Structures are given as C-alpha cells and as structure tokens.
Amino acid sequence: MGEVTMPRLSDTMSEGTVGRWLKQPGDQVSAGDIIAEIETDKATMELESFESGILQKVIIPAGKTVPIGEVIALIGNGALAEPSPPPVASPPPASPPPTPVQAPASVPTPVSDDHARLLVSPVARRIAEELNVDLRQVQGSGPGGRIIKENVEEFAARRAPAAPPAPVAPPAPVAPPAPVAPPAPVAPPAPAAPPAPTATAQVAPLSRMRKAIARAMNESKPGVPHIYVTVEVSVDALMALREQLNATGTRISVNDLVVKAAARALVKVPALNSSLTTMSDGQLGVAQHAAINIGVAVSLDDGLIAPVVRDADKKSIGTLSGEIREMAARAREGKIRQQDLEGATFQVTNLGMFGVVEFGSIITVPQAASLAVGAVRKLPVVRDDQIVVGQVMNLTLSADHRVVDGAVAARYLKELQTILEAPLGILM
Amino acid sequence: MPIITYRQALNDTLGEELARDPNVLLMGEEIGVFQGSYRITEGLLQEFGPKRVVDTPIAEEGFVGVAIGAAMLGLRPVVEIMTINFVLVAIDQVVNHASKIHYMFGGQVRVPLVIRTPSGGTGQLGATHSQSFENWFAYCPGLKVVAPATPYDAKGLMRAAIRDNDPVIFIESLALYDTKGEVPEDDDFVVPIGLAEVKRKGSDVTVVSYSRMTAVALQVAQRMESEGISVEVVDLRSLRPLDRPTIMASVKKTNRAVVIAEDWYSYGVTAEIAASIQEEAFDYLDAPVQRVAGIEVPLPYAKDLSAASKPSANSLIYAIRQVLKGSRGR
C-alpha cells in the first residue's frame, strides 16, 4: 500500500495544511492525478499522486496542518477500502445531557479552527446545495457554531440582489449608525482568541446590530476592519508641563505623557479597552477588560515590538516613564522577556520623532484599538481671532469597527484631547 | 357541538355501541355494580343488564382469555383493565394470542377485541401503579394501539376501535378523564385508527405527543406564543399504526422536532419517533431531535420526586429552547 506524505513544496516549508481533498476514500486514483490541495507558507499547491490505485483512507482531513513527511493518506488496491468515512477531524460533539442552562463561561473558548468538518444542519446543507451557497463562507449561529437553515437563507438573500450593497455602516465619524444593512452572515474570519490579555470584567454577546456591522465590516475588510479617526490637539500646555517636569531632572517624553493620557481616556471610554471574542456557544462577543494595559510600540533595527505597561491608568507619570524607558532599552538589547510583551489591551505607537504628521496604525489582535501619535509641530493657529504660533499634534485612532463605531472613537479622542490640552490631570 | 368530559365521551360511546350492536359487551373488574373504578361504565349495567356488562373476578389472564375466545366466535368484547399495570398479568393472552390468532389460523378467525385501560402516573399511586406500557403493545405487530388526548378523539377512536376487526389497545389517562371538550353528536362520526392530527399549527418547532402529553404540549404552545415562539403540536392519537407522514410533513415545515412521552426514555415511544424522523426527514432537520420522557427510575412515591421523574411543561419548554438554540438570535 502506498503512503501519501506531506510533500516539501518550497524551500522554506516545514509544514503544510491540507486545503481540501479532491479525491475521496474509495475513489480511483491514477498516477499524476491531483488528489488534494496543499497550503504552504507561500501558496496553495496541487498534490499529485505518484501511485495508481484506490484512495483507501484520508488520514489528515482538510484544514489540518502537519509537518512535511507525515502520512496524509493511503493508496492501495481497494482491498481494504473503507466505506468512505468522511474525513472527519473530530466527531461532532455528542449532544449534552439536558443539564440546566449555564451562563456563558467567562473565559472565551476559541472555536475550532478545523474546517475539515463544518458543522451544518442537514436542512442547511440541503438548502445550501439548492441555492449554490458555499458553506465555508457562512457563519453559523447554532450550537457550537453549527450552520443552520436561516444562516444559509440570510447569506443567499444578501448575496441575491446584485444591486450595489446597501450602505453598510456610516462612514467614519460622529453620527450614530443608521439602521444597518440586513443582518448578513458573511464569513468574518473567526476572531482569533489568543490568551485573554488581562482579567476580563465581563463578556457580553454582540447585539444584533453589532453583529450585522461586524459582518458587513468583515465583508469589506477581512480580518480586523479598521476605522480611522484623527484629531488635532493643541499641546502648548503639554509642552510647557513637560519642560517644567524635565527641569527637575527627570526625562519625561511626549510619548510618556500621551500614553498616560491615553490610559486615562480609556477609563472614560472603556468600550475601546476590549476585545472581540468568540464565546463558548460560538457566538461573537465582546470581552471588556478590567485592567488597562498599554502596549507601547518600540522600533527596533529589524522590526517592532510593543512592551506592555500594566495598569497604565494607575501609575504615576514617573513610574510609567521609567518602565517604558527600561523595557525599550532591554528590547533594543534583545533582552525583553516574553511576559513584558503579553497582555496589552490597547496600543500607542509614535512616529513623531520622524516628523510624521499623522498616520494610521494597525490594530494588534485581539485589541480593539490603536493610537498613532504624530509629531509636535509649530503652526500658525487661530486663537481669539488672532493668528498666533501654536504647537499642535495629530492623533489618529484605529478602532475595530466590528466592536465600535466612529462615534465612540471620536468620543475617545475628544476625552484624550481634553486631558492633553489641560494636562495637569496627567500628574494625578 | 356539546362540551362534555373525556369520561362522559367514553361512557356515551360505550352505551351507544351497546345499543347499536348486540354483539358488543363489556367485561372487567368492578365495571357493573360498582359502576367502574373511574365511573366510565356508570349506568350501563342498569341499562343493558348483566349479560352485556359483565363483572369479572380479579383474574386478568382469565377474563382477557375469555374475551379473546368470545371475539373469535363473533362477539365484540370491550375489556376494561383497571390500569395498564395489571395488563402485565394477561400479557401472554394479548401478545401471544390476541395479536397472532388471525395470522396463525390463516385468516380464518379474527379477534375484534378492545382492551381499554388508563396508563401513566399521576396522583401518588406508587411505582407499580404508575407506569406507561403502551409502547410494549405498540411494539407488537398484530395489535393496534390508540391513545386519544381529547373527548372528541376519545369518542371517535372508541367507535373506531369497537368496530375494528382486530385487537385494539385503547389507552386512557386518569388525568384526562375530567378534561372537557367539544364532541359531535353525529352517530356516524369516527376518528380513523392510524391518523395523527395537527392539534395546533405553528412554524418554529414541531412537538410530537399523545394522550396526556398532548394536553401538556398544547399548554406549552400557548405559553410560548407570548415569547414569539410558534409551536406546532402533532397529536399521534394512534401509536400503531403510526402516522409517520403527518409527523414528517410537520417536521419538514418547521425543521425542528421535540418528542414528548410519559414512558421511560430508553426504548420508549420518543425513541421510535426520533428514529423515524431522522430516517424520513433527515435533510429537513435544522437541529437534533430532542426527546422528553420519563426519568429511568421506578416512580418514587414522594410527591416532589414523583413530579420530577415525569415529563412536564417545564421539561418540554427546556427542550424546545434547546432545539431552537441559535435560531433568530436565540
């Protein structure tokens, strides 16, 4: 009997993912037939069979990743042909005994990323076939993420009108979202649920509208759909404060002050100190973090890391500044510890030192937002109807549009602006 | 249509059939002078005399055997067994004789026998007097088993059972005897054996039930309507023959099913219905079929434990919520 192994398809490939099986157990296979698609680190490639015979057994189901050289299927003469067991990764969970309803676990359990066996109800599968719906694109709302009939019907209904998609969410800023397009399960890539960053105060399911927005955003921008909101902050008072502080011999940076202010603003607008997550019942939810831990981006010669200042809202500016300086130094020496990099609930990144006026940063999953800090510039500004020289700084917030809308992002920036423009509060 | 009790519907029908057909006779313990343990036969001894309404000794195997012999010779006996628990004493007569004589005698002899008996447990009657054995008889080819839930069906099915030429087990319920409902006065009205009925139309979930559990299901359907959950109730009425097409038509419409019955969970009626649904309507199911049945213990005497061991409105509501999980934001 011939063993089909995970092939080395590129120089850098160490493992491969079975994308899908093109032959099923029991199928006749001739040498040269394409029997599967393999996803490597670079691309999806076809797997040719070297042997002829009957595909006896699929060992590694579609969606699973294994190292090169591992046996993924058996080809033989059919003597042992099994009655084509579907390439099931794991049996569907047995229906639980009728225990009393349990509150959703507070720790989000990630849904299995094993797409080998989509959970689909029989009627949903039949209707998907009739409507020509690709079930892999449908988000299931049933137990364990099972795709049920209405998910398929909604997907098909949404797809049906070839008309321009209804305006989905309001463009960026202030106005609260107008009624959103019909709730439509697109397939947002299931939000990765890496270890929860911090103690989570609570996880609440997304509202129907939030779900609809999340899906619509993901349809346009797969992954984390960012929304960008920018505000200009007058920093004359902030720069004066910094001068006074540093006159005492400390070395507080503008960024330190912004980090502290950003943390304080999160206390006021906690919606941004959260993570999109998948709850134990497979539904999307929002985890509201109890602690405010700010990842501060530090540029290295060959990359970027973001050491985490824990409880940044509660630390004095001196402590916070010292921690950032100390962690940045260790990062540059390559001595950063893993725990220094974990648990951020929000991120601040600054390109002001390069003279960058403003920019949009990329949110680090599973955080809900990231603040990009531009340079402090002297500009002619209008004050009391007079043109005077003022110092300004542009701040751009990137927010996960599945979790919040432009109005919340704007409210956050308003809080942040207020704190930075009357900065003595930062010292408290 | 007049509104009468389930008990009255049975009493009326027995009297009408005694009057209509001189071959009909009633037999059983305490059905004559005592008027029946549950007064189903009240007044019939006085009206039709001791040849037509026969008090028997406490000897189920004996009088069921006598009734089978009488049926073979052309009479139409209607036997009352005080509760289904006591039919166990006569089970050899029912399963090995009544159900097989027509077959084993090459079709020469028929057994037009009705055994009527209340099943199920309410009212602290203890572990040996509270059981549901209708599935034991529904299991046996050669028998017909009916289990009406309303006075209307009680009358229509009793007529059909007495006029049927095969042995029919007629399942009643102590808890249903005092329930009321409309019953037609028309002499020719019958409810055909082997036909289920959609007792309430709905669109979200099908509840399949019979006898007392149909009454529970209808209450639950009403309660859940206020939550916006639309429950369709399919009342089996007959367990054998089983009207699978009516069940499937409903499940194909709602895509979800909950089966409730009072007998024990394993090997019970709910198992048969759930298995049939997955065989015949698999491609229409949006969720696994949920089953609500008795807890697998001898029924406790203590009131609260007894109630906790039996399926109830609450356990049905729980199952309906389970089967609806994930639909329309639930």
JSON list of C-alpha atoms in Angstrom, two decimals, chain A residues 102-110 193-205 275 277-281 285-289:
[
{"chain": "A", "resi": 102, "resn": "GLN", "atom": "CA", "xyz": [-25.35, 27.52, 32.11]},
{"chain": "A", "resi": 103, "resn": "ALA", "atom": "CA", "xyz": [-24.24, 31.06, 31.98]},
{"chain": "A", "resi": 104, "resn": "PRO", "atom": "CA", "xyz": [-21.74, 31.58, 29.20]},
{"chain": "A", "resi": 105, "resn": "ALA", "atom": "CA", "xyz": [-18.32, 30.79, 30.51]},
{"chain": "A", "resi": 106, "resn": "SER", "atom": "CA", "xyz": [-16.41, 33.91, 31.27]},
{"chain": "A", "resi": 107, "resn": "VAL", "atom": "CA", "xyz": [-13.35, 32.61, 29.53]},
{"chain": "A", "resi": 108, "resn": "PRO", "atom": "CA", "xyz": [-13.97, 32.63, 25.80]},
{"chain": "A", "resi": 109, "resn": "THR", "atom": "CA", "xyz": [-13.29, 29.31, 24.20]},
{"chain": "A", "resi": 110, "resn": "PRO", "atom": "CA", "xyz": [-11.95, 29.61, 20.71]},
{"chain": "A", "resi": 193, "resn": "ALA", "atom": "CA", "xyz": [-8.92, 34.30, 20.55]},
{"chain": "A", "resi": 194, "resn": "PRO", "atom": "CA", "xyz": [-5.40, 34.22, 21.83]},
{"chain": "A", "resi": 195, "resn": "PRO", "atom": "CA", "xyz": [-4.96, 34.13, 25.55]},
{"chain": "A", "resi": 196, "resn": "ALA", "atom": "CA", "xyz": [-7.11, 36.76, 27.10]},
{"chain": "A", "resi": 197, "resn": "PRO", "atom": "CA", "xyz": [-4.92, 39.78, 27.67]},
{"chain": "A", "resi": 198, "resn": "THR", "atom": "CA", "xyz": [-5.98, 40.56, 31.19]},
{"chain": "A", "resi": 199, "resn": "ALA", "atom": "CA", "xyz": [-8.54, 39.90, 33.74]},
{"chain": "A", "resi": 200, "resn": "THR", "atom": "CA", "xyz": [-11.75, 40.35, 31.88]},
{"chain": "A", "resi": 201, "resn": "ALA", "atom": "CA", "xyz": [-14.52, 42.10, 33.68]},
{"chain": "A", "resi": 202, "resn": "GLN", "atom": "CA", "xyz": [-17.23, 40.58, 31.56]},
{"chain": "A", "resi": 203, "resn": "VAL", "atom": "CA", "xyz": [-18.02, 39.13, 28.20]},
{"chain": "A", "resi": 204, "resn": "ALA", "atom": "CA", "xyz": [-21.23, 40.22, 26.59]},
{"chain": "A", "resi": 205, "resn": "PRO", "atom": "CA", "xyz": [-22.68, 38.90, 23.36]},
{"chain": "A", "resi": 275, "resn": "SER", "atom": "CA", "xyz": [-11.59, 42.53, 22.57]},
{"chain": "A", "resi": 277, "resn": "THR", "atom": "CA", "xyz": [-14.03, 37.25, 21.03]},
{"chain": "A", "resi": 278, "resn": "THR", "atom": "CA", "xyz": [-15.88, 34.04, 20.39]},
{"chain": "A", "resi": 279, "resn": "MET", "atom": "CA", "xyz": [-17.97, 32.90, 23.28]},
{"chain": "A", "resi": 280, "resn": "SER", "atom": "CA", "xyz": [-18.38, 29.32, 24.41]},
{"chain": "A", "resi": 281, "resn": "ASP", "atom": "CA", "xyz": [-21.56, 28.98, 22.41]},
{"chain": "A", "resi": 285, "resn": "GLY", "atom": "CA", "xyz": [-18.97, 38.59, 21.94]},
{"chain": "A", "resi": 286, "resn": "VAL", "atom": "CA", "xyz": [-17.05, 41.50, 23.38]},
{"chain": "A", "resi": 287, "resn": "ALA", "atom": "CA", "xyz": [-14.71, 40.96, 26.31]},
{"chain": "A", "resi": 288, "resn": "GLN", "atom": "CA", "xyz": [-14.46, 44.09, 28.39]},
{"chain": "A", "resi": 289, "resn": "HIS", "atom": "CA", "xyz": [-11.06, 44.16, 30.07]}
]
